[in-house]
Each structure stands twice: as structure tokens, then as C-alpha cells.
């Protein structure tokens, strides 16, 4: 597999539908990070719901590599049987045919129960873990290389892996208000430190979708574009380094800080359509005023009529076909989750194509990087 | 026939004639060093000189290129903010008041498709260099120092000029000079060449005030610093009188704490230093009258005293700025860990699912003020509208008769 793209995604229905409907040529270049969905604060029974998630993952992503993280959970969370949530989830994902690799939270490593869960996983299976380093650690710990490398060594020793046998995920989280040059600076410094410590594959992820649609398009029933900061930064860095082991990652079409389980009776109908370097947002209005079904039909027709829709034969992706059919009235898209599936499916396909094209252009044109290696 | 009478080209006719001749000579493939080759070289030089003069290629102007691309793509200045950082920076760059940085160039190149060669063409704006070794006594903020009453005591003495007055003030405080340079090394993020003098003046005043407090200080023992010491200090925040108790706590342990508002133009939160006799001093400006800021700054400065300060090293901190100095990073880490240990943070509902109740619960668990937790959430999420009512606005200065200190 030549890995091109790591989407950090909720292990939920919409996302799974998006993965199920990817073209094979796209799937083989993608290795998602599944973030186990959070539970309601008063929940006491977890195993059934984790098992349900794993079963869906098994149908959507059978036999394909993925990462598994419990970042939405407390690092010491245990199921009703007393098993650590990560250990339990890891085991049921694998038994459902998804060969997941565990994500190790650099910032969660102080928790002895969390450490023990990782050690237990490592004892039972040979894994290639992914150490996830958040922006706080990039900015606060990494400049002190000695301290940072000590912590990294601690993690690797406990898991009995070397720097060449694990992935690194630099997770910048919400970058919607970060300037591209600043993000580039942070990424390049971090990658410099990691390469110095001998790490190979480094995934750089961030998300530019604001938490609320108002921040993207401020008027109802209108359209607008917002930049994808993480993509702009990755492209600029790749242009200079041509480093194919620096893998692009993002949060698909969602805000990285989005809090789950919030009921939004006034949620607006919207399509988040990924285009080169940007998202094209087609916004409707509150679902209380008009059903999502009829709004989606209109929004899809608007998108298809716009200059941004990718008109290809056959359609560019399953998501694009759904948008076309919905706009023509041949298919109904009734819920927000279905639209998330459509948007996400188009996004993954568009991102893989965008990365492939950028790499091809940069690598085939030696002058493209002239003067960049500063 | 070979031309030996080649002359500087004056007319288009002559230009065309020489071009034909060059073509003919190239076709002969003359061996290097031959007379024909020399003629070819001479003609080429003459043609190039004529063409450069007649059809000069102007260096492309990067700002015009950006403006052109904006017009072409219907972009507004605000659309360029992601490439520059802020809207005001966009307008400064487009008005040619601020140079493009290398990373801006790279980002623009990928995002707007303007070649880096074009963007690099911009003349860089020279930043005036100052000789850091030179002390210019007139550059101190004398008016402000006078207004705050710092120079009064000395004003009665026979001094030749205000500059001597300042010199006396600074040197009396022990901010001495080597032959030409300030003896102390200033670390931290608040230092900048343009505010250097204001910072030294503030520092001198802090030292002066610390000396006034010396008789009230307990005995200092460097070995007393520990994680437990930091934690104990952090937990004083639990009390309504927290800021006052913290100062008392530190002074009992031999550390002078001076509250002195910052001078104009300096983005200073606090400082950690050591007087010439070894007395450790913490200076705080209370630039923000907020509990979260107070506790973080205080712990950060104590961490400097613990790990980094010696006779030669003074730290001046602007804690809004992110730093790459290893010592700043370490002080931040120690302060953070003392206030909210990483393990407790990641396990908490305050982190996973922030709410007033979750903040309250963690605050009880750790025995720290909720303002500290709210401040951490706001900073981490870069959203300074969150939990605004919890961060302790107006809860710090009141403990220190701050109004008397203000100018």
C-alpha cells in the first residue's frame, strides 16, 4: 500500500458509509484513524456499543489497515467488565476483521492504566503503534529536545518498538484560525526534531472547518468558500522537501473540537464540498423551518449548477453521484448523517486526488521547488 | 566571410545583420579558441548588450503579482489572511510596509499559484540595526519614570543632567554595566530591542523595591524548591485571599515579590531575577487583572528561580507569546504541571466535555481556583470567549492596592 492520506474520523455511521462507498483505488491509499465515539456522561454499559461500532467498521473497512484511538474517552476508562476500553475496542475491531493499530496519546502517557493497556496489547499482538502528539506538546515540549526525547524513549521502551517501527501523528487540531506560514513553521520544526530522533513516517493533521456554519458562511441560503489551512501548509512543505514520508492528514469535513452528542434543533442544512485548497459551503437554513430533505434537494441542485461541482463521467465519486441524483430529485437525502456520508466520501476521494496531483506536479517539475529549500 | 570589424550596435538593421552572422557562425561549429569562435563570442556580447538596452526585462514585482492574482480570482484582502496571519498584516504587506517572509512566500506559491521566483523578487525592508553594546541614557522613558516618582529621591542631589539621573537610578539598583554592555543577560519573551530601556528601568525599580522588603523576608534555601513546593503554592489559589497568601508564602521563604505595573510599550507579565547579594526576586506587573493569568505567571517565575536564575540571568516574560527557548518551555511545563497535572487533566470531564460543573468538580479535586481551569481551556482551545465569567476578572489587583501603583 502506498499511503497518501490519513483522515482522522469519528467511527460513526456517516463516516462508515463514506468509507464503504469509496473506489478501491482510493481506499488503498488511505489509512483512517478511528476515534471511538464518546459515551453519554451517565452511561455505565459500554461493551455493547463498542462492539456495534466494531461490527460496522468490519463491514465498512474489511481487511484494511486503520488506527484506533480512544481520545474521546478518559485514558483510564474501563468497560463494565473492568477491561480497559482501548484493550476491549482493539480486540473487537480485530475480531471483526479490521487490523487496527493502536494510537498512543503522547499526552496521556502519564496515566498508569493507559500505559498498562498498551503494554497488554503489545504483549498479545505485534503492532505498529502510532504516537499521537498534539499541538500543545509540539509547542511546549518539543523545543526542549532532551525532555521530549526522554518521554518518547519511555513510550518506545514500554512498547518495545524503535522509531522506525512506529508512526507519528502530529495533530494540530483546529487550525481554522492559524496562519499557513505559522503552521508551516511549527510542522517543520517538529518534523526536524522527529527526524533527528530517527522517526520515519510522520502524519501531519489539522482541520479548518469552523465549529459552527455561521463562521464559514454567515448568511442562511448562501454559498461561500473557506481555506483548508492544513492542505495549504502541507503542499508548501512538500513542494520544498518532496518528502513522501510526510503524510497528509485532516479531520474530513468536521471541526476537530466538535463536541459530540449535542442535540441541535436548529441545525442548518448544508453541503461541505471539498475543492482544491478550500471547502465550498452551500448553506440552507434551520431544519425547524423546512425539512432537511427538501433543502438538500435544492442545495444539491445549487452545487451541481456551480462552477465547483466536478462534472465527470462516470461521477467523480459515490458522493458526487448522490449529490447529482439528489439535485435531480432521483434520490432523497433525509438526514444530516446521510449528507455527512456524501460529503465525507467526496472529501476522501478529492483529497487523495489532490495529494496525488500535487506530488506528481512537484516531483516532475524540478524548477517548482527552486529557491524553496531555505 | 568572418567579421573582424564588429562595432557596438546602434540600429535595428545592424542588430538583424549581426543575428544572421551569429546564426551562420554557429552553423560552422567553430572549434573553441579559434578565430571564428572568438568572433562568435564578440558578436553575442554585442547583441546581448543591445537587447538588454532596447528591451529591458524588468524584475517582476511580487506585490503587483499578488494584486493581479487577487483581481483575477476575485479575492478580497481578507481572503489572504490565511497566508499572512491577520488582515492588518495583509494590508501592511500589500502597502509594502512589511516584507514577505519565506513561509508566506511558500504558502502563497502553493495556494495562489504564484511562482516563488516572482515572490522572492521583493526588496526586503531593512530593519534598522542598533548597536546593543551602546547604552543611550537618553533613550530611557524618563518622563514616565519621573511621573512615577522613581527619580525624585535623586533629584535633590547635584546631578548634571537627567541622563546622569537615570544612570544613577539604574546603577544604584545594581543593574551594572561592563565596559560597554549591560552586565545582565535578559532572557524571556518580553525582551525586544525597542523596549530594552523601558525594561531595564522597570527592572531597576523592582530591585529597588525588593531591597526595601528585605528585612521582612525569611531565609532563602534553594533546596526548598520541589514539585511539592510548587503544588502547595498553586493550592493557595483555592482561597479568596490567594494572591496575597501566595506573596506571603514566598516572602516567608526568602523570595521578594514586587508588584510594579509595566511601563508603556512593554508587554511584560513578570520577571524572575536575583539581586547582587543572592536574594531571589519575582516582579509582577499584573498587566491583566485576572486570576488565571496571575497564577500562571507566578508559578512560571518561581519555576525560573528554581531552575534557571543566577547572578547573570534575569528572565522577563510576556506569557502571551509562545517561546522556543528551552528554559521558557521548561518553566511553562513546571507551572502547568503544578497547577493541573497532565494526568488529572486528561482524565477530567473539564477537558473532555467542558462545562461549569465539570470545571467546578476538577477545581475541588485539585484544590485550585476554577479560574485556572477555565484559563487553561481558553488557551488550549484558543477561544477567549469561553467561561469568561470564571476566570476571575478584577480579582487580583485589589489585593495589592494597585490603584496607588498606577500612573
XYZ file of C-alpha atoms in Angstrom:
781
model
C 0.000 0.000 0.000
C 1.312 3.431 -0.773
C -0.149 5.554 1.975
C -1.193 9.025 0.847
C -3.794 10.162 3.309
C -4.799 9.718 6.958
C -8.281 11.030 7.776
C -8.959 11.407 11.491
C -12.589 10.412 11.759
C -15.358 9.549 14.124
C -16.151 5.833 13.959
C -19.785 6.622 13.214
C -22.482 5.760 10.731
C -21.929 8.640 8.300
C -18.186 8.083 8.173
C -18.549 4.325 7.736
C -20.988 4.814 4.825
C -18.461 7.160 3.246
C -15.718 4.523 3.520
C -17.951 1.694 2.281
C -18.572 3.578 -0.948
C -15.007 4.553 -1.779
C -13.491 3.332 -5.038
C -10.879 0.618 -4.430
C -8.151 2.760 -5.963
C -8.827 5.397 -3.316
C -9.233 3.071 -0.298
C -5.831 1.512 -0.786
C -4.134 4.883 -0.338
C -5.977 5.723 2.870
C -5.408 4.668 6.481
C -8.027 6.256 8.741
C -7.738 7.000 12.432
C -10.968 5.762 14.012
C -11.807 7.739 17.100
C -14.043 5.622 19.267
C -17.224 7.681 19.829
C -17.700 9.149 23.287
C -20.431 7.822 25.530
C -23.087 9.818 27.297
C -21.810 11.022 30.679
C -24.317 8.860 32.567
C -23.616 5.680 30.557
C -22.442 2.678 32.574
C -22.540 -0.086 29.961
C -20.060 0.290 27.126
C -19.224 -3.085 25.640
C -22.352 -3.471 23.530
C -21.966 -0.117 21.870
C -18.232 -0.589 21.248
C -18.986 -3.969 19.718
C -21.614 -2.372 17.468
C -19.064 0.198 16.300
C -16.518 -2.557 15.616
C -19.066 -4.576 13.631
C -19.860 -1.546 11.459
C -16.145 -0.917 10.984
C -15.724 -4.523 9.902
C -18.342 -4.069 7.189
C -17.078 -0.696 6.016
C -13.342 -1.341 6.122
C -12.822 -5.114 5.955
C -9.226 -6.266 5.985
C -7.891 -2.750 5.625
C -5.375 -1.061 7.888
C -6.552 1.641 10.288
C -5.570 3.283 13.560
C -7.734 3.141 16.654
C -7.818 5.849 19.313
C -9.858 6.483 22.433
C -9.134 10.226 22.534
C -12.774 10.999 23.353
C -12.536 8.845 26.496
C -10.733 9.220 29.776
C -7.357 7.495 29.417
C -8.168 5.216 32.365
C -11.697 4.325 31.165
C -12.789 0.740 31.659
C -15.764 -1.228 30.427
C -18.345 -2.753 32.759
C -16.229 -5.934 32.915
C -13.252 -3.946 34.134
C -11.296 -4.225 30.866
C -9.566 -1.085 29.683
C -11.652 0.479 26.879
C -8.722 0.569 24.455
C -7.903 -3.084 25.032
C -11.518 -4.092 24.590
C -12.075 -1.978 21.477
C -8.781 -3.126 19.962
C -9.742 -6.734 20.405
C -13.270 -6.423 18.970
C -12.142 -4.338 15.987
C -9.576 -7.005 15.165
C -12.029 -9.854 15.636
C -14.370 -8.054 13.239
C -11.715 -8.080 10.567
C -10.186 -4.603 10.860
C -6.449 -4.929 11.527
C -6.226 -1.782 13.648
C -3.024 -0.356 15.082
C -3.225 1.364 18.451
C -2.813 5.133 18.766
C -0.688 6.154 21.738
C -1.535 9.567 23.176
C 1.804 11.211 23.995
C -0.048 13.497 26.391
C -1.871 10.597 28.043
C 1.214 8.527 28.765
C 1.391 9.676 32.401
C -1.640 7.554 33.153
C -0.519 4.151 34.504
C -3.710 2.356 33.457
C -3.391 3.698 29.941
C 0.231 2.581 29.772
C -0.694 -0.858 31.040
C -3.432 -1.244 28.400
C -0.899 -0.508 25.659
C 1.574 -2.952 27.144
C -1.114 -5.648 27.255
C -1.983 -5.069 23.600
C 1.667 -5.191 22.669
C 2.106 -8.495 24.521
C -0.707 -10.184 22.647
C -0.123 -8.841 19.108
C 2.746 -7.486 17.076
C 1.680 -3.902 16.386
C 2.961 -0.809 14.661
C 1.677 1.875 17.014
C 1.055 5.478 16.129
C 2.223 8.056 18.658
C -0.156 10.994 18.545
C 1.448 14.290 19.536
C -0.865 17.259 19.981
C -0.151 20.916 19.302
C 0.485 21.614 22.969
C 3.308 19.093 23.027
C 4.687 20.389 19.719
C 4.855 23.901 21.120
C 5.586 23.216 24.785
C 7.652 20.029 24.902
C 9.440 19.644 21.592
C 11.643 22.734 21.870
C 13.203 21.009 24.900
C 14.545 18.159 22.777
C 16.188 16.362 25.670
C 12.971 16.208 27.685
C 10.893 15.301 24.632
C 13.188 12.511 23.517
C 13.264 11.096 27.045
C 9.473 10.823 27.053
C 9.425 9.328 23.560
C 12.049 6.774 24.561
C 9.988 5.862 27.596
C 6.995 5.173 25.345
C 9.007 3.178 22.832
C 10.747 1.141 25.504
C 7.452 0.241 27.143
C 6.043 -0.855 23.779
C 9.293 -2.460 22.704
C 9.415 -0.635 19.382
C 12.037 1.507 17.704
C 11.476 4.806 15.899
C 11.351 3.034 12.554
C 8.573 0.705 13.739
C 6.021 3.303 14.626
C 4.075 6.085 13.011
C 3.925 9.617 14.347
C 0.763 11.700 14.122
C 1.348 15.405 14.626
C -2.134 16.541 15.451
C -2.603 20.295 15.235
C -6.330 20.043 15.878
C -8.360 23.071 14.930
C -6.256 25.220 12.592
C -9.096 27.369 11.255
C -7.643 30.495 12.836
C -3.970 29.663 12.307
C -1.972 31.316 9.528
C -0.434 28.961 6.993
C 3.124 30.276 7.477
C 2.853 29.783 11.252
C 1.598 26.231 10.845
C 4.388 25.516 8.375
C 6.932 26.775 10.901
C 5.556 24.537 13.655
C 5.368 21.496 11.395
C 8.857 21.883 10.001
C 10.428 22.392 13.404
C 8.574 19.357 14.771
C 9.493 17.188 11.798
C 13.107 18.301 12.208
C 13.121 17.126 15.831
C 11.413 13.824 14.958
C 13.749 13.061 12.070
C 16.649 13.817 14.384
C 15.322 11.121 16.712
C 15.134 8.659 13.832
C 11.399 8.591 13.110
C 10.300 7.774 9.583
C 6.656 8.228 8.633
C 5.169 11.404 10.092
C 1.497 12.224 9.564
C 0.557 15.894 9.872
C -3.099 16.561 10.582
C -5.287 19.555 11.242
C -8.815 20.693 10.494
C -10.090 24.029 9.180
C -13.829 23.548 9.410
C -15.175 26.010 11.994
C -17.359 24.695 14.810
C -20.480 26.437 13.546
C -21.630 27.026 9.984
C -22.035 30.765 10.707
C -18.279 31.089 10.936
C -17.959 29.616 7.435
C -20.888 31.250 5.650
C -22.607 33.900 7.719
C -25.904 34.173 5.830
C -28.524 31.482 5.513
C -29.295 30.264 1.991
C -25.986 31.356 0.543
C -22.625 29.923 -0.504
C -19.015 30.619 0.322
C -15.503 29.185 0.362
C -13.163 28.689 3.291
C -9.482 27.804 3.013
C -8.131 24.443 4.122
C -5.144 25.656 6.088
C -3.753 22.147 6.700
C -3.697 21.374 2.968
C -2.057 24.687 2.043
C 0.638 24.096 4.645
C 1.269 20.505 3.624
C 1.517 21.469 -0.069
C 4.013 24.234 0.628
C 6.132 21.927 2.776
C 6.008 19.107 0.247
C 6.984 21.474 -2.573
C 10.240 22.180 -0.779
C 11.048 18.803 0.717
C 9.467 16.342 -1.737
C 9.342 14.166 1.350
C 6.864 11.381 0.636
C 7.084 10.058 4.176
C 5.399 13.248 5.394
C 1.782 12.135 5.112
C -1.187 14.468 4.905
C -3.987 14.085 7.438
C -7.125 16.038 8.282
C -10.465 15.885 10.048
C -12.549 15.391 6.891
C -15.397 17.899 6.870
C -15.797 18.305 10.623
C -14.450 20.632 13.264
C -11.756 18.882 15.324
C -13.107 20.268 18.606
C -16.745 19.440 17.873
C -18.412 18.162 20.996
C -20.382 15.019 20.344
C -23.909 14.237 21.348
C -25.188 17.813 21.294
C -28.763 18.000 20.075
C -29.142 20.927 17.699
C -32.802 21.530 16.849
C -31.819 24.494 14.691
C -29.115 22.713 12.726
C -28.858 24.180 9.235
C -28.984 22.092 6.094
C -25.583 22.327 4.427
C -23.201 20.696 1.995
C -19.473 20.863 2.683
C -17.926 20.196 -0.697
C -14.156 19.880 -0.848
C -12.422 21.648 -3.723
C -8.789 22.481 -4.427
C -7.327 24.130 -1.271
C -10.810 25.035 0.014
C -14.234 23.929 1.123
C -17.203 25.200 -0.862
C -20.074 25.526 1.609
C -23.648 25.572 0.358
C -25.792 26.640 3.269
C -29.536 26.317 3.763
C -31.419 27.260 6.911
C -32.767 25.787 10.137
C -34.328 22.366 9.795
C -37.143 23.632 12.014
C -38.282 25.922 9.208
C -38.133 23.379 6.393
C -37.281 19.679 6.261
C -33.723 18.708 5.505
C -34.984 16.512 2.637
C -36.376 19.386 0.588
C -33.499 21.703 1.491
C -30.922 19.080 0.496
C -32.543 18.740 -2.932
C -32.241 22.464 -3.540
C -28.708 22.706 -2.141
C -27.555 19.780 -4.310
C -29.029 21.445 -7.405
C -27.247 24.687 -6.486
C -23.953 22.842 -6.034
C -24.276 20.949 -9.323
C -25.014 24.219 -11.147
C -21.970 25.921 -9.597
C -18.504 26.065 -11.116
C -17.143 23.957 -8.248
C -19.013 20.703 -8.838
C -16.809 18.110 -10.503
C -18.679 17.110 -13.641
C -17.159 13.856 -14.799
C -18.458 10.712 -16.441
C -18.780 8.467 -14.546
C -19.262 10.692 -11.484
C -16.071 11.602 -9.626
C -17.131 9.645 -6.539
C -20.139 7.935 -4.984
C -20.745 11.172 -3.053
C -20.777 13.181 -6.282
C -23.284 10.774 -7.837
C -25.518 11.103 -4.775
C -25.365 14.909 -4.999
C -26.256 14.811 -8.695
C -29.164 12.424 -8.133
C -30.431 14.323 -5.132
C -30.411 17.591 -7.079
C -32.376 15.923 -9.889
C -34.907 14.526 -7.422
C -33.906 10.919 -8.137
C -32.816 10.305 -4.581
C -33.791 11.722 -1.197
C -31.212 12.686 1.406
C -33.211 12.926 4.577
C -30.775 13.344 7.444
C -27.634 15.231 8.304
C -25.829 11.897 8.789
C -26.513 10.923 5.152
C -25.130 14.250 3.982
C -22.049 13.717 6.164
C -21.561 10.364 4.398
C -21.836 12.055 0.991
C -19.570 14.987 1.879
C -17.008 12.699 3.524
C -16.934 10.270 0.621
C -16.350 13.111 -1.842
C -13.769 14.624 0.527
C -11.649 11.475 0.813
C -11.728 10.946 -2.955
C -10.949 14.609 -3.668
C -8.099 14.749 -1.129
C -6.403 11.618 -2.467
C -6.642 13.059 -5.992
C -5.366 16.444 -4.800
C -2.368 14.938 -2.999
C -1.556 12.639 -5.895
C -1.690 15.548 -8.333
C 0.413 17.837 -6.155
C 3.070 15.187 -5.647
C 3.121 14.443 -9.352
C 3.459 18.107 -10.301
C 6.171 18.854 -7.777
C 8.207 15.742 -8.421
C 8.016 16.042 -12.206
C 8.952 19.714 -12.261
C 12.415 20.272 -10.809
C 12.074 24.051 -11.018
C 8.922 24.041 -8.924
C 10.939 23.895 -5.779
C 13.666 26.313 -6.847
C 14.644 28.619 -4.062
C 12.456 26.833 -1.557
C 14.941 24.832 0.380
C 15.669 27.548 2.864
C 33.399 35.744 -44.536
C 34.418 36.495 -40.993
C 33.639 39.858 -39.398
C 36.527 41.489 -37.678
C 35.114 44.997 -37.618
C 32.301 44.337 -35.204
C 31.063 47.503 -33.523
C 28.579 48.462 -30.826
C 25.087 48.027 -32.280
C 23.256 51.275 -32.871
C 20.393 50.311 -35.178
C 17.856 47.564 -35.620
C 19.235 46.914 -39.065
C 22.685 46.297 -37.634
C 21.110 44.074 -34.938
C 19.425 41.883 -37.558
C 22.616 41.696 -39.562
C 24.623 40.515 -36.537
C 21.973 37.939 -35.679
C 22.264 36.417 -39.158
C 26.019 36.367 -38.846
C 25.784 34.603 -35.452
C 23.498 32.003 -36.980
C 25.937 31.436 -39.808
C 28.932 31.122 -37.493
C 27.131 28.666 -35.215
C 26.371 26.509 -38.262
C 30.135 26.311 -38.933
C 30.606 24.719 -35.483
C 33.895 26.538 -34.847
C 36.361 24.759 -32.559
C 36.810 26.543 -29.204
C 39.643 29.088 -29.224
C 39.532 29.513 -32.979
C 39.295 32.950 -34.553
C 35.741 32.148 -35.678
C 34.756 31.180 -32.143
C 36.179 34.463 -30.824
C 34.167 36.397 -33.388
C 31.062 34.489 -32.405
C 31.588 35.357 -28.777
C 32.190 39.022 -29.549
C 29.040 39.242 -31.672
C 26.995 37.546 -28.974
C 28.160 40.025 -26.371
C 27.287 42.960 -28.628
C 23.834 41.566 -29.423
C 23.102 40.887 -25.773
C 24.149 44.394 -24.767
C 21.905 45.912 -27.449
C 18.920 43.738 -26.491
C 19.300 44.488 -22.786
C 19.276 48.179 -23.508
C 16.481 48.104 -26.059
C 14.195 45.545 -24.403
C 15.000 45.606 -20.702
C 13.284 42.848 -18.674
C 12.022 44.419 -15.521
C 12.191 42.380 -12.369
C 8.656 41.218 -11.628
C 7.126 42.956 -8.657
C 5.693 40.439 -6.168
C 3.071 42.782 -4.762
C 1.752 43.547 -8.237
C 1.715 39.817 -8.911
C -0.338 39.218 -5.771
C -2.710 42.088 -6.605
C -3.088 40.757 -10.128
C -3.919 37.285 -8.849
C -6.413 38.751 -6.362
C -8.158 40.614 -9.157
C -8.116 37.584 -11.401
C -9.631 35.307 -8.738
C -11.930 37.921 -7.221
C -10.170 37.736 -3.845
C -10.510 40.331 -1.100
C -7.743 41.272 1.309
C -9.461 39.218 3.991
C -9.194 36.155 1.749
C -5.427 36.435 2.009
C -5.392 36.407 5.817
C -4.599 32.677 5.980
C -1.375 33.296 4.068
C -0.228 36.224 6.203
C -1.751 35.704 9.638
C -4.029 38.685 10.134
C -5.955 41.146 7.994
C -3.797 44.019 9.159
C -0.704 42.111 8.139
C -2.216 41.596 4.681
C -2.746 45.303 4.243
C 0.741 46.102 5.555
C 2.341 43.702 3.101
C 0.246 44.929 0.191
C 1.103 48.512 1.136
C 4.761 47.449 1.041
C 5.273 48.335 4.685
C 6.136 44.818 5.715
C 8.253 42.283 3.844
C 7.044 38.867 2.808
C 8.550 36.117 4.938
C 9.890 32.937 3.403
C 6.958 30.912 4.742
C 4.445 33.463 3.433
C 6.067 33.138 0.013
C 5.866 29.372 0.148
C 2.250 29.420 1.297
C 1.246 31.911 -1.411
C 3.057 29.898 -4.010
C 1.110 26.740 -3.172
C -2.185 28.454 -2.527
C -2.354 31.083 -5.267
C -0.031 29.512 -7.771
C 2.326 32.495 -7.994
C 5.856 31.312 -8.643
C 8.295 31.612 -5.767
C 10.760 33.330 -8.087
C 8.298 36.173 -8.566
C 7.530 36.420 -4.888
C 11.153 36.341 -3.828
C 11.829 39.357 -6.054
C 10.591 41.755 -3.414
C 13.161 44.020 -1.860
C 13.379 43.259 1.776
C 12.710 46.114 4.113
C 15.778 46.824 6.134
C 15.288 46.577 9.834
C 17.405 49.261 11.430
C 20.197 47.704 13.390
C 21.120 49.053 16.758
C 24.359 48.544 18.476
C 23.345 46.578 21.511
C 26.535 47.379 23.333
C 25.896 51.086 23.327
C 23.970 52.499 26.274
C 21.994 55.554 25.316
C 20.884 57.131 28.569
C 18.529 59.470 26.774
C 16.525 56.505 25.499
C 15.120 55.586 28.894
C 11.445 56.512 29.345
C 12.458 59.439 31.551
C 9.082 61.191 31.583
C 7.268 58.089 32.698
C 9.932 57.341 35.286
C 9.634 60.871 36.639
C 5.851 60.663 36.683
C 6.012 57.500 38.732
C 8.304 59.208 41.200
C 11.218 56.874 40.600
C 13.748 59.621 40.086
C 12.654 62.058 42.778
C 14.975 60.953 45.532
C 17.942 61.519 43.371
C 16.644 64.775 42.011
C 17.878 66.648 45.085
C 21.413 65.534 44.617
C 23.702 67.522 42.459
C 23.376 65.923 39.102
C 24.477 67.389 35.841
C 21.645 66.167 33.639
C 18.589 63.932 33.508
C 20.769 61.363 31.852
C 23.002 61.289 34.899
C 19.909 60.940 36.993
C 18.854 57.854 35.064
C 22.363 56.485 35.157
C 22.381 56.860 38.933
C 18.993 55.165 39.234
C 19.986 52.207 37.143
C 23.443 51.679 38.613
C 22.196 52.173 42.179
C 19.863 49.296 41.615
C 22.804 47.105 40.744
C 21.942 46.794 37.095
C 25.595 47.357 36.427
C 27.494 47.691 33.243
C 30.579 46.054 31.981
C 32.839 48.203 29.897
C 30.162 48.913 27.334
C 27.404 46.382 27.773
C 24.675 45.676 30.253
C 26.108 43.060 32.523
C 22.943 41.104 32.926
C 21.657 38.841 30.220
C 17.963 39.290 29.705
C 16.077 36.168 28.752
C 12.393 35.584 28.219
C 9.909 36.720 25.641
C 9.299 40.270 26.739
C 12.686 41.499 25.615
C 12.867 43.476 22.395
C 15.495 45.967 21.241
C 12.925 48.752 21.004
C 11.744 48.389 24.581
C 15.115 47.494 26.046
C 15.464 50.688 28.052
C 11.947 50.604 29.465
C 12.562 47.023 30.574
C 15.821 47.879 32.313
C 14.170 50.828 34.039
C 11.339 48.611 35.274
C 13.833 46.030 36.433
C 15.871 48.587 38.354
C 12.718 49.765 40.085
C 11.796 46.175 41.015
C 15.236 45.610 42.509
C 14.983 48.863 44.442
C 11.597 47.912 45.881
C 12.733 44.386 46.665
C 15.546 45.808 48.762
C 13.011 47.765 50.779
C 11.338 44.472 51.643
C 14.496 42.628 52.584
C 14.050 42.991 56.342
C 10.687 41.230 56.101
C 11.962 38.213 54.188
C 12.590 34.794 55.661
C 15.692 32.782 54.936
C 16.057 31.530 51.412
C 17.167 27.992 50.735
C 17.409 26.898 47.109
C 16.883 23.265 48.098
C 13.359 24.011 49.282
C 12.134 24.066 45.669
C 10.378 20.875 44.675
C 7.263 19.673 42.923
C 5.527 19.652 46.307
C 6.572 23.270 46.927
C 5.032 24.288 43.609
C 1.884 22.319 44.273
C 1.472 23.867 47.728
C 1.818 27.322 46.225
C -0.708 26.517 43.483
C -3.233 25.316 46.046
C -3.219 28.679 47.777
C -5.365 29.756 44.836
C -8.230 27.880 46.489
C -8.607 30.735 48.968
C -10.286 34.057 48.190
C -7.158 35.688 49.583
C -4.989 33.508 47.347
C -2.842 36.156 45.641
C -1.989 37.842 48.959
C -1.305 34.480 50.612
C 0.992 33.475 47.780
C 3.127 36.565 48.247
C 3.281 35.909 51.983
C 4.178 32.262 51.346
C 7.074 33.209 49.093
C 8.382 36.041 51.270
C 8.440 33.752 54.311
C 10.690 31.539 52.259
C 13.068 34.346 51.389
C 11.742 35.329 47.955
C 10.913 39.008 47.468
C 7.763 39.630 45.464
C 7.327 43.080 43.948
C 4.224 44.311 42.175
C 5.078 47.065 39.707
C 2.917 47.949 36.681
C 4.664 47.656 33.346
C 5.970 50.688 31.521
C 4.316 51.797 28.316
C 5.125 49.736 25.253
C 6.389 46.734 27.174
C 4.339 43.563 27.039
C 5.579 42.347 30.348
C 3.836 39.962 32.723
C 6.573 39.120 35.155
C 10.247 38.683 35.861
C 12.496 36.397 37.852
C 15.924 37.525 38.930
C 18.479 37.556 41.685
C 19.894 40.605 43.433
C 23.638 41.026 43.746
C 23.522 39.568 47.257
C 21.712 36.487 46.021
C 18.198 37.444 47.146
C 15.706 35.923 44.700
C 13.148 38.401 43.355
C 9.913 37.987 41.461
C 8.430 41.038 39.765
C 4.828 41.044 38.584
C 3.092 43.706 36.505
C -0.485 42.400 36.871
C -0.920 43.531 33.269
C -4.129 41.508 33.211
C -6.262 41.698 36.311
C -7.279 38.064 36.066
C -6.704 35.152 38.401
C -5.746 32.666 35.676
C -3.023 34.994 34.452
C -1.774 35.770 37.964
C -1.309 32.154 38.985
C 0.292 31.025 35.768
C 2.725 33.947 35.746
C 3.642 33.480 39.395
C 4.299 29.759 39.040
C 6.247 30.358 35.836
C 8.530 32.863 37.579
C 9.039 30.593 40.590
C 9.993 27.810 38.160
C 12.642 30.142 36.696
C 14.010 30.812 40.188
C 14.124 27.092 40.846
C 15.770 26.042 37.600
C 17.409 28.917 35.791
C 18.056 32.165 37.601
C 21.523 33.026 38.769
C 23.511 36.205 39.203
C 23.872 36.645 35.486
C 20.449 35.563 34.257
C 17.260 37.560 34.501
C 14.009 36.470 32.894
C 11.432 38.909 31.598
C 8.307 37.197 30.456
C 5.450 38.000 28.175
C 3.364 34.919 28.641
C 1.093 35.588 25.659
C 3.894 34.728 23.312
C 4.889 31.179 22.596
C 8.535 30.539 23.115
C 11.111 28.160 21.817
C 13.696 28.926 24.465
C 14.254 25.659 26.279
C 14.176 27.396 29.670
C 10.882 29.117 28.921
C 9.450 25.816 27.761
C 10.600 24.171 30.967
C 9.176 26.948 33.163
C 5.848 26.670 31.341
C 5.820 22.944 31.807
C 6.584 23.128 35.539
C 3.937 25.808 36.061
C 1.321 23.862 34.134
C 2.072 20.615 35.917
C 1.916 22.318 39.333
C -1.445 23.892 38.542
C -3.110 20.995 36.710
C -1.100 17.784 36.417
C -1.330 16.352 32.890
C -2.739 13.033 34.058
C -5.562 14.658 36.043
C -6.302 16.977 33.138
C -6.725 14.297 30.503
C -8.916 12.218 32.789
C -11.201 15.082 33.684
C -14.609 15.956 32.304
C -13.413 19.557 32.271
C -11.066 18.563 29.437
C -13.285 16.046 27.653
C -16.624 17.765 27.991
C -16.143 21.265 29.391
C -18.956 22.774 31.433
C -19.236 24.907 34.555
C -19.982 21.808 36.613
C -17.024 19.892 35.204
C -14.710 22.829 35.961
C -16.049 23.040 39.486
C -15.533 19.316 40.035
C -11.903 19.399 38.875
C -11.261 22.538 40.891
C -12.406 20.691 44.047
C -10.400 17.617 43.181
C -7.174 19.554 42.687
C -7.910 22.237 45.281
C -7.190 25.038 42.854
C -9.263 28.023 41.807
C -11.703 27.349 38.891
C -10.178 30.355 37.097
C -7.033 28.310 36.491
C -9.008 25.547 34.801
C -11.052 27.980 32.729
C -7.873 29.787 31.682
C -6.324 26.503 30.562
C -9.384 25.622 28.487
C -9.481 29.049 26.860
C -5.804 28.881 25.947
C -5.913 25.298 24.705
C -8.941 25.922 22.523
C -7.752 29.374 21.543
C -11.209 30.635 22.315
C -11.105 33.544 24.725
C -14.858 33.887 24.897
C -15.270 30.603 26.771
C -16.067 30.682 30.509
C -15.434 34.382 30.692
C -17.274 34.627 33.970
C -14.995 32.080 35.630
C -11.522 33.472 35.066
C -11.540 35.905 37.968
C -11.676 39.320 36.317
C -10.804 42.045 38.800
C -9.755 39.558 41.477
C -6.028 40.252 41.613
C -5.094 43.928 41.712
C -7.459 44.561 44.593
C -5.149 42.599 46.870
C -2.222 44.886 46.196
C -3.535 48.472 46.383
C -2.874 48.568 42.715
C -4.518 51.945 42.134
C -1.746 53.597 44.128
C 0.795 51.985 41.885
C -0.784 53.044 38.649
C 0.394 56.131 36.868
